[in-house]
Every structure is written in C-alpha cells, then in structure tokens.
XYZ file of C-alpha atoms in Angstrom:
436
model
C 0.180 -0.171 -0.383
C 1.236 3.474 -0.606
C 1.742 5.765 1.820
C 0.259 9.752 1.645
C 3.055 12.424 2.557
C 2.766 13.442 5.051
C 2.681 17.607 5.560
C 6.514 18.619 4.720
C 7.687 15.778 3.113
C 8.572 16.010 -0.834
C 7.310 13.372 -3.041
C 10.663 12.993 -5.464
C 9.418 12.854 -9.230
C 9.910 9.602 -10.854
C 13.301 9.062 -12.523
C 16.996 10.655 -11.917
C 16.783 14.140 -12.983
C 20.065 15.003 -11.981
C 23.391 13.553 -11.882
C 23.719 13.720 -8.724
C 22.563 10.013 -7.705
C 25.127 8.286 -10.773
C 27.747 9.742 -9.241
C 26.417 8.168 -5.574
C 25.971 5.195 -7.052
C 27.089 4.380 -10.695
C 30.888 2.943 -10.622
C 33.562 5.328 -11.693
C 34.200 3.201 -14.844
C 31.408 5.067 -16.696
C 32.660 7.136 -19.447
C 30.121 8.563 -22.453
C 28.303 10.865 -19.536
C 31.890 12.710 -18.334
C 31.662 14.171 -21.390
C 27.645 14.774 -21.722
C 26.562 15.442 -18.145
C 23.071 16.179 -18.245
C 20.209 13.140 -17.855
C 18.697 12.750 -21.172
C 15.064 11.322 -21.300
C 13.198 10.986 -24.909
C 14.865 10.544 -28.110
C 13.697 10.223 -31.888
C 15.479 9.951 -34.541
C 18.601 11.979 -34.804
C 17.617 13.713 -31.244
C 18.081 13.343 -27.362
C 16.423 15.378 -24.995
C 17.100 16.575 -22.053
C 14.942 16.114 -18.659
C 14.873 20.111 -18.996
C 13.821 19.700 -22.931
C 16.820 20.343 -24.595
C 16.923 19.131 -28.043
C 20.539 17.251 -28.736
C 21.574 16.415 -32.470
C 22.947 12.885 -32.260
C 26.151 12.199 -34.569
C 26.946 9.498 -32.166
C 24.186 7.098 -32.831
C 24.497 4.692 -29.554
C 28.631 4.248 -31.289
C 26.912 2.827 -34.669
C 23.894 0.425 -32.757
C 21.551 3.485 -34.328
C 21.947 3.115 -37.579
C 17.976 3.986 -38.008
C 18.228 6.450 -35.254
C 16.000 6.527 -32.007
C 12.333 5.019 -31.983
C 12.066 4.644 -35.479
C 8.252 4.371 -36.115
C 8.447 1.512 -38.538
C 10.085 -1.052 -35.930
C 8.736 0.508 -32.962
C 5.391 -0.531 -34.402
C 6.052 -4.244 -34.929
C 7.588 -4.399 -31.622
C 4.885 -2.807 -29.612
C 2.611 -6.009 -31.167
C 4.751 -8.379 -30.710
C 4.852 -7.697 -27.121
C 1.519 -6.922 -26.300
C 0.116 -10.307 -27.706
C 2.996 -11.571 -25.240
C 5.190 -13.146 -28.372
C 8.078 -15.029 -26.687
C 10.581 -12.428 -25.647
C 13.334 -14.851 -23.821
C 13.802 -18.083 -26.257
C 17.973 -19.084 -25.818
C 18.212 -21.100 -29.270
C 15.006 -22.540 -29.264
C 12.821 -22.442 -32.257
C 10.430 -19.378 -32.294
C 8.404 -17.427 -35.157
C 10.166 -14.727 -34.470
C 13.443 -16.103 -35.251
C 12.345 -17.763 -38.196
C 10.857 -14.680 -39.631
C 14.335 -13.220 -39.614
C 16.646 -16.422 -40.865
C 13.804 -16.303 -43.905
C 14.042 -12.231 -44.179
C 18.130 -12.015 -43.599
C 18.634 -15.087 -46.048
C 16.054 -13.279 -48.919
C 16.921 -9.460 -48.846
C 20.853 -9.527 -47.637
C 22.285 -13.097 -48.472
C 21.093 -14.162 -51.599
C 20.785 -11.070 -53.478
C 24.918 -10.807 -52.872
C 25.098 -14.274 -53.586
C 26.591 -14.995 -50.176
C 26.450 -18.303 -48.981
C 26.261 -18.383 -44.908
C 25.145 -20.109 -41.704
C 24.345 -17.882 -38.878
C 25.301 -17.938 -35.888
C 22.875 -16.701 -32.475
C 26.397 -16.097 -30.245
C 24.795 -14.317 -27.494
C 24.183 -10.304 -27.559
C 26.782 -8.321 -28.078
C 29.683 -7.794 -30.752
C 32.536 -9.551 -28.173
C 29.970 -12.588 -27.792
C 30.833 -12.572 -31.803
C 34.255 -12.293 -31.586
C 35.075 -14.694 -28.838
C 32.641 -17.063 -31.241
C 34.934 -16.131 -34.585
C 38.002 -17.193 -32.340
C 37.186 -20.130 -30.714
C 35.393 -21.678 -33.930
C 38.556 -20.710 -36.202
C 41.095 -22.772 -33.700
C 38.480 -25.334 -33.784
C 38.385 -25.462 -37.708
C 42.506 -25.281 -38.050
C 43.548 -26.756 -34.987
C 45.708 -24.310 -34.616
C 46.017 -21.527 -31.573
C 47.643 -17.991 -32.973
C 45.730 -15.382 -34.585
C 46.519 -12.534 -35.916
C 45.191 -9.032 -35.935
C 46.232 -5.403 -36.632
C 47.834 -2.604 -35.482
C 44.656 0.063 -33.646
C 42.282 -2.342 -33.811
C 39.484 -2.447 -31.902
C 37.143 -5.706 -31.393
C 35.823 -5.661 -27.781
C 36.116 -6.066 -24.174
C 36.184 -9.447 -23.375
C 40.276 -11.419 -23.197
C 39.431 -13.245 -26.552
C 38.753 -9.838 -28.106
C 41.015 -7.747 -26.196
C 44.121 -9.957 -27.268
C 43.392 -9.094 -31.222
C 42.781 -5.632 -29.753
C 45.510 -2.326 -30.044
C 44.356 -0.322 -27.497
C 46.914 -0.218 -24.316
C 44.308 1.404 -21.969
C 41.622 -1.307 -22.562
C 44.567 -4.204 -22.851
C 46.142 -2.997 -19.761
C 42.613 -3.287 -18.230
C 42.609 -7.044 -18.606
C 44.733 -7.773 -15.443
C 46.392 -11.184 -16.903
C 48.887 -11.526 -20.359
C 46.809 -11.388 -23.504
C 48.551 -14.208 -25.608
C 48.040 -16.418 -28.633
C 47.508 -12.966 -30.972
C 50.166 -11.544 -33.187
C 49.924 -7.763 -34.468
C 50.550 -6.946 -38.172
C 50.723 -3.540 -39.765
C 47.210 -2.041 -40.730
C 46.950 -0.220 -44.598
C 49.191 2.456 -44.222
C 50.982 1.777 -41.025
C 54.493 3.285 -42.649
C 52.344 5.791 -44.187
C 52.898 3.880 -47.709
C 57.163 3.954 -47.485
C 56.438 0.032 -46.982
C 54.730 -2.616 -49.587
C 51.609 -4.569 -48.221
C 52.279 -7.129 -46.227
C 55.787 -7.057 -46.813
C 56.509 -8.436 -43.332
C 53.738 -10.192 -42.591
C 54.562 -12.913 -45.605
C 58.119 -12.515 -44.745
C 57.066 -14.314 -41.186
C 54.863 -16.550 -42.890
C 57.541 -18.173 -45.578
C 60.326 -17.852 -42.764
C 61.352 -21.111 -40.940
C 63.113 -18.920 -38.797
C 60.528 -16.201 -37.503
C 59.273 -18.047 -34.733
C 55.446 -16.689 -35.686
C 53.153 -19.785 -34.713
C 51.004 -20.679 -37.685
C 48.059 -18.777 -37.572
C 44.593 -20.329 -37.441
C 43.132 -16.596 -39.054
C 43.577 -13.201 -39.181
C 40.416 -10.639 -38.235
C 40.001 -7.672 -39.429
C 38.230 -4.458 -39.768
C 37.542 -2.955 -43.109
C 37.228 0.986 -41.849
C 38.844 0.978 -38.143
C 36.106 2.896 -35.668
C 37.877 3.445 -32.612
C 41.618 2.622 -33.910
C 40.939 6.419 -35.695
C 38.680 5.848 -38.499
C 41.212 4.055 -40.684
C 40.017 3.124 -43.485
C 41.716 0.107 -45.845
C 42.637 0.697 -49.406
C 40.234 -2.075 -51.451
C 43.464 -3.636 -53.079
C 44.754 -4.018 -49.254
C 42.035 -6.068 -48.560
C 42.093 -8.060 -51.711
C 45.724 -8.841 -50.702
C 44.989 -9.742 -47.339
C 41.862 -12.255 -48.304
C 44.397 -13.772 -51.062
C 47.027 -14.301 -48.511
C 44.855 -15.938 -45.911
C 44.061 -18.502 -48.542
C 46.764 -18.926 -49.872
C 48.419 -19.762 -46.195
C 45.414 -21.752 -44.773
C 44.387 -18.992 -42.998
C 40.340 -18.103 -42.007
C 39.523 -14.408 -42.767
C 37.322 -13.382 -40.245
C 35.823 -9.585 -40.646
C 34.550 -7.566 -37.778
C 31.713 -5.942 -39.115
C 30.408 -4.468 -36.083
C 30.554 -1.424 -36.242
C 30.762 -1.003 -39.769
C 28.781 -3.097 -40.907
C 24.433 -2.628 -41.328
C 25.298 -0.034 -43.819
C 27.658 2.551 -42.015
C 29.770 2.584 -44.942
C 26.853 2.047 -47.309
C 26.997 -1.063 -48.481
C 25.011 -4.227 -46.276
C 27.935 -4.852 -45.480
C 31.718 -3.108 -45.792
C 33.500 -5.316 -47.170
C 31.279 -5.787 -50.368
C 33.380 -2.958 -51.807
C 36.207 -5.535 -52.584
C 34.895 -7.922 -53.828
C 35.675 -10.865 -50.723
C 34.198 -13.045 -49.143
C 35.674 -13.516 -45.583
C 35.183 -17.217 -44.055
C 33.725 -15.967 -41.065
C 32.131 -11.772 -40.232
C 30.643 -10.957 -36.910
C 27.768 -8.610 -37.294
C 26.066 -6.662 -34.078
C 25.239 -3.112 -32.826
C 23.132 -1.719 -35.440
C 21.416 -5.864 -37.140
C 18.276 -5.338 -34.559
C 17.835 -2.097 -35.512
C 16.454 -0.631 -32.520
C 19.366 -0.584 -30.059
C 18.280 -3.833 -28.892
C 21.263 -6.416 -28.206
C 21.726 -8.640 -31.282
C 24.522 -10.635 -32.620
C 25.438 -12.600 -35.964
C 28.184 -14.842 -36.520
C 28.161 -15.679 -40.391
C 30.227 -18.965 -41.136
C 30.908 -20.486 -44.281
C 29.738 -23.922 -43.821
C 32.120 -25.866 -44.605
C 33.708 -24.471 -41.921
C 30.386 -24.795 -39.340
C 32.069 -27.287 -36.986
C 30.261 -26.458 -33.735
C 29.012 -29.587 -31.502
C 25.861 -28.629 -30.598
C 26.037 -26.063 -26.919
C 29.704 -25.924 -27.816
C 29.055 -22.125 -27.553
C 26.154 -20.674 -26.341
C 24.919 -17.614 -24.511
C 21.123 -16.743 -22.131
C 20.487 -14.180 -24.204
C 21.218 -15.689 -27.795
C 17.562 -15.523 -28.310
C 16.342 -12.361 -27.517
C 13.126 -12.258 -29.819
C 12.221 -9.176 -29.457
C 15.716 -7.482 -31.388
C 14.205 -10.363 -34.182
C 10.885 -8.523 -34.893
C 13.085 -5.606 -35.110
C 15.834 -6.789 -36.971
C 13.176 -8.396 -39.099
C 11.262 -4.976 -40.143
C 14.355 -3.073 -40.198
C 15.679 -5.438 -43.438
C 12.777 -5.094 -44.656
C 12.273 -1.046 -44.136
C 15.817 -0.174 -45.387
C 17.199 -2.914 -47.296
C 14.430 -4.339 -50.370
C 16.069 -1.958 -52.438
C 19.186 0.241 -52.606
C 17.362 3.721 -51.462
C 19.953 3.597 -48.240
C 22.938 2.419 -49.652
C 22.980 5.305 -52.407
C 21.725 8.007 -49.794
C 24.945 7.101 -47.188
C 27.206 7.303 -49.748
C 26.299 10.660 -51.414
C 25.907 12.159 -47.188
C 29.007 10.629 -47.060
C 30.410 12.240 -50.061
C 28.575 15.747 -48.772
C 30.575 15.339 -44.864
C 34.161 14.578 -47.111
C 33.727 17.799 -48.672
C 32.607 19.635 -45.800
C 35.276 18.186 -43.991
C 37.958 19.083 -46.362
C 36.562 22.635 -46.214
C 37.379 22.779 -42.492
C 40.909 21.421 -42.721
C 41.795 23.993 -45.392
C 40.047 26.939 -43.616
C 42.543 25.440 -40.595
C 45.386 24.853 -42.205
C 47.373 25.856 -39.350
C 45.995 22.874 -37.157
C 46.902 20.149 -39.376
C 43.655 18.636 -39.961
C 43.578 15.294 -41.867
C 40.453 14.057 -43.672
C 39.679 10.828 -42.799
C 36.513 8.053 -43.585
C 34.208 6.328 -46.106
C 30.356 5.831 -45.674
C 28.703 7.887 -42.681
C 31.670 6.900 -40.943
C 34.098 9.860 -40.783
C 36.404 12.019 -38.661
C 38.609 15.130 -38.243
C 42.563 14.047 -36.951
C 44.711 16.880 -35.162
C 48.323 17.703 -35.328
C 47.592 18.480 -31.862
C 45.359 15.473 -29.954
C 44.077 17.102 -27.357
C 42.047 19.538 -29.961
C 39.956 16.687 -30.576
C 38.418 16.247 -27.685
C 38.077 20.391 -27.054
C 35.885 20.353 -30.358
C 33.770 17.791 -29.423
C 33.376 19.575 -26.116
C 32.335 22.677 -28.282
C 30.438 20.684 -30.033
C 28.623 19.739 -27.168
C 27.933 23.562 -25.731
C 26.179 23.462 -29.189
C 23.922 20.662 -28.968
C 25.821 18.382 -31.015
C 27.092 14.735 -29.935
C 30.027 13.713 -30.809
C 33.382 10.969 -29.728
C 37.004 11.063 -30.060
C 38.770 7.366 -31.066
C 42.375 6.233 -32.110
C 44.810 5.301 -29.520
C 45.688 9.253 -28.566
C 41.969 10.238 -28.546
C 43.263 12.400 -31.457
C 40.303 11.903 -34.238
C 37.399 13.508 -34.179
C 34.573 11.081 -35.071
C 31.103 10.912 -36.450
C 29.034 8.260 -37.079
C 25.213 10.232 -37.721
C 22.451 7.835 -38.050
C 22.084 6.754 -41.191
C 18.593 8.777 -41.893
C 19.453 12.088 -40.799
C 18.128 14.356 -43.058
C 20.080 16.777 -45.288
C 19.397 19.743 -43.060
C 20.366 17.672 -39.945
C 22.967 17.095 -41.184
C 24.114 20.490 -42.805
C 23.218 22.177 -39.428
C 25.267 19.547 -37.466
C 28.155 20.152 -39.972
C 27.749 23.818 -39.400
C 28.510 23.333 -35.572
C 31.222 21.468 -36.504
C 32.600 24.029 -38.252
C 32.090 26.242 -35.286
C 33.486 24.228 -33.140
C 36.751 23.549 -35.137
C 37.003 27.125 -35.331
C 36.964 27.771 -31.529
C 39.496 26.038 -30.577
C 41.979 25.804 -33.367
C 41.317 29.983 -34.324
C 40.090 31.170 -30.589
C 37.311 32.897 -31.916
C-alpha cells in the first residue's frame, strides 16, 4: 500500500533528474556521460532531449548501434504489437516465429542478393560475444592456436577480444597476459613507405621467424575506435589472397561498420571478397536492442551442439525489430545510395574545414557515414567535441591518442540535420583552433 506524504515532505519525481544519483551509485567506469553531463529523457530520429527539454543532435548514434536513428516508427510498431500479443521474449536457441521470420528475411534480402552462402550463429547479444565465437571457431576448425590482428584494431572488451585489440589502455584493463595473438601493420601504417604485407608474408614464409602458424586473421575494413582508418580495396583483396594462400581463415569484424555504415550492407562488399567468418552486431537489431550474429561458411560450421552458447542469444524482440528493419531499409538500394551521397557531402565539408584551419594540421578520414577529423595536436579533438556539445551536438573521439573527432550520424539523418551538424562542427573547430 502506498503511503500518503505527510506535511513537510516532498515526493520525488520518478526518474533521476540530476546527475547526483549517478555519481553516488554508478561505478567510476562510466565514460560517455562524463563528456555529456546531462540526463537524457526521450529520443526520436537523430535527436535526444534532456530532462530540461533541450534537444541535442546525435552524431554518435549509440556508437553505431542506431543506424536508423532513435525509435524508428517502422520498427516500433511491430515491436509493440509483438509484446502486446505476448510473443516469446526469451528463447535461448529454441525455434520461435520471430527467429524464423528473421532468418528467412535475412536470407532473402541480404544473403541471396549478394550471392553469399553463410550459416548464421546467434552467439549472445553483443559484438564481443560474436568475436569470441569467431576466434574459438577458427581455432577449432584449423587446429591452430595463434591469431593475427592489426595495429590500432578494436574488437571488444572480453579477454579473447582484447587479445586482438590494439589499444594499450583497454588491454591493460585485462589484468592478465593477453596471448596467442600477433599484431601486424594495418593498411598505410608506414605511410606508404613499405609494400603491403612485406613483414607479414616474410614471417609466414621464414622457418626461422618464430611465428606460430595462424588459425586466422581478424580485421576491420574501417577501423572505428582505432581512428577511422579505412583500408584500401586492394589491401583488403591482398589480405584475402594471403589468407587463402597460407590456409588462414579470414574473419571480418563488421560489428560497427556493417549494416550500411559505409554504404553497402557489409563493409567488405566494396572489395568483392568473401570472408570465411563475419561478425555482426550493434545495428543489426535496428532499434538498439542487443543482438549479434556470426556468419560462417557452411564447410567450417563445425560446432558441436551447445559448444558455444549464451543465455540471451535468443532475444526475440531484437529479431522482430531486425526483421522490420531489413524490410523497411534493405528491400532496395535507396539507403545505400543515400548513405554514400551523404558521406561524400561530409567529406567535402570536412575538407573545407581542414583547409580553413590549415594551421591545425587536420587530416580528413573515413568512408560512407563513418567520418573523422584527425588533429596534429591530439587534445584538440576532445576540445572540439566539447565545444560541439555546448552547441547541442553529440560526437566522440577515437584513435590511440583520442586524436580523431569521430562522427557516426544515423544513416537516416535528414539533409537539413546533416548540414546543421556540419555547421556546428565548423564553428567548434574554428573556436578551438583560432580561439574565435
């Protein structure tokens, strides 16, 4: 029974309306909220609104988990309808109508139009779950332990994923040695002064190199957390050929750059390669609901039943929104063409910003709607993001020194919203660089 407040007492409004409770109760590990110290309440499309009613343009999009924006209506209604009729929410790996509809839709709208033949594993609800699965399967199939990763890579925060991640701060958090992985130079690591794969191939061929025979290679076609570093088409093709030549499985981590972020559904399509294993998460549910996939070529789908599992691998509300997202956005190539066009527009605007602020030594980076500005003075990137936040725009930094101002707007951002954000970015850079 609810108590009636007595005279002189105040009933607290439901929900936290200040940052106090978070500082009192939440772990020190929290991060994004330190840069955006407001309490957000609602979200729609490309905008979030805080408890005081101020609207913010979102060029962060849940770190790439909201490619279709916040609460897209075409996904919200099927989700509400499913929950209202008491559709199965938690299903482990049981057969459900929601999972079946997703599988059929993914086959019809994603795999078959691209002539791709993959089995689909649901490993658990996060990108790290998918990466862990991919590493384990590559080792099982090949009978080898070693993995190859790349400089400045990011693949997740669990121990296996951290072992193939480059960032020293994140690796340091493991607290144990991270072994059985060897880093190789990512594309253009030596600024074009060293031929592609010179070091990698020499180690593979040299019987005295001490390199353990690798089970596979894991790569991002565009490194997101590593600094918005896009690999060239010919580099990706050369890597695929090298893997084939030496019997290594090629794993493409498409957790952040997949589901249309670079234009095509998969970021590797531009290179015309077919990875042995693909990890997908973040925007695959379309609604920000936890969901992940591992795509596996049929001949290497050698799992024993239950050999890798997870309590929440059957998150059926995510299957519902993922199915709706595929039908809404991937029945034709309209979103892909729009993303590519908007990406070129951002590139042109960023090039102007770099030219107008030449003294800052800004480098324009990216592909599709994953874009960034790299600053010679690393601290300027964070200052630009802070200045943008004051003007109502959310962005983050990336790169080993947080030297890249990174933008990942929803793919559905309107042209007016995109220009609004680009204007804010230009003003913020000018304020930081020129003090004006």
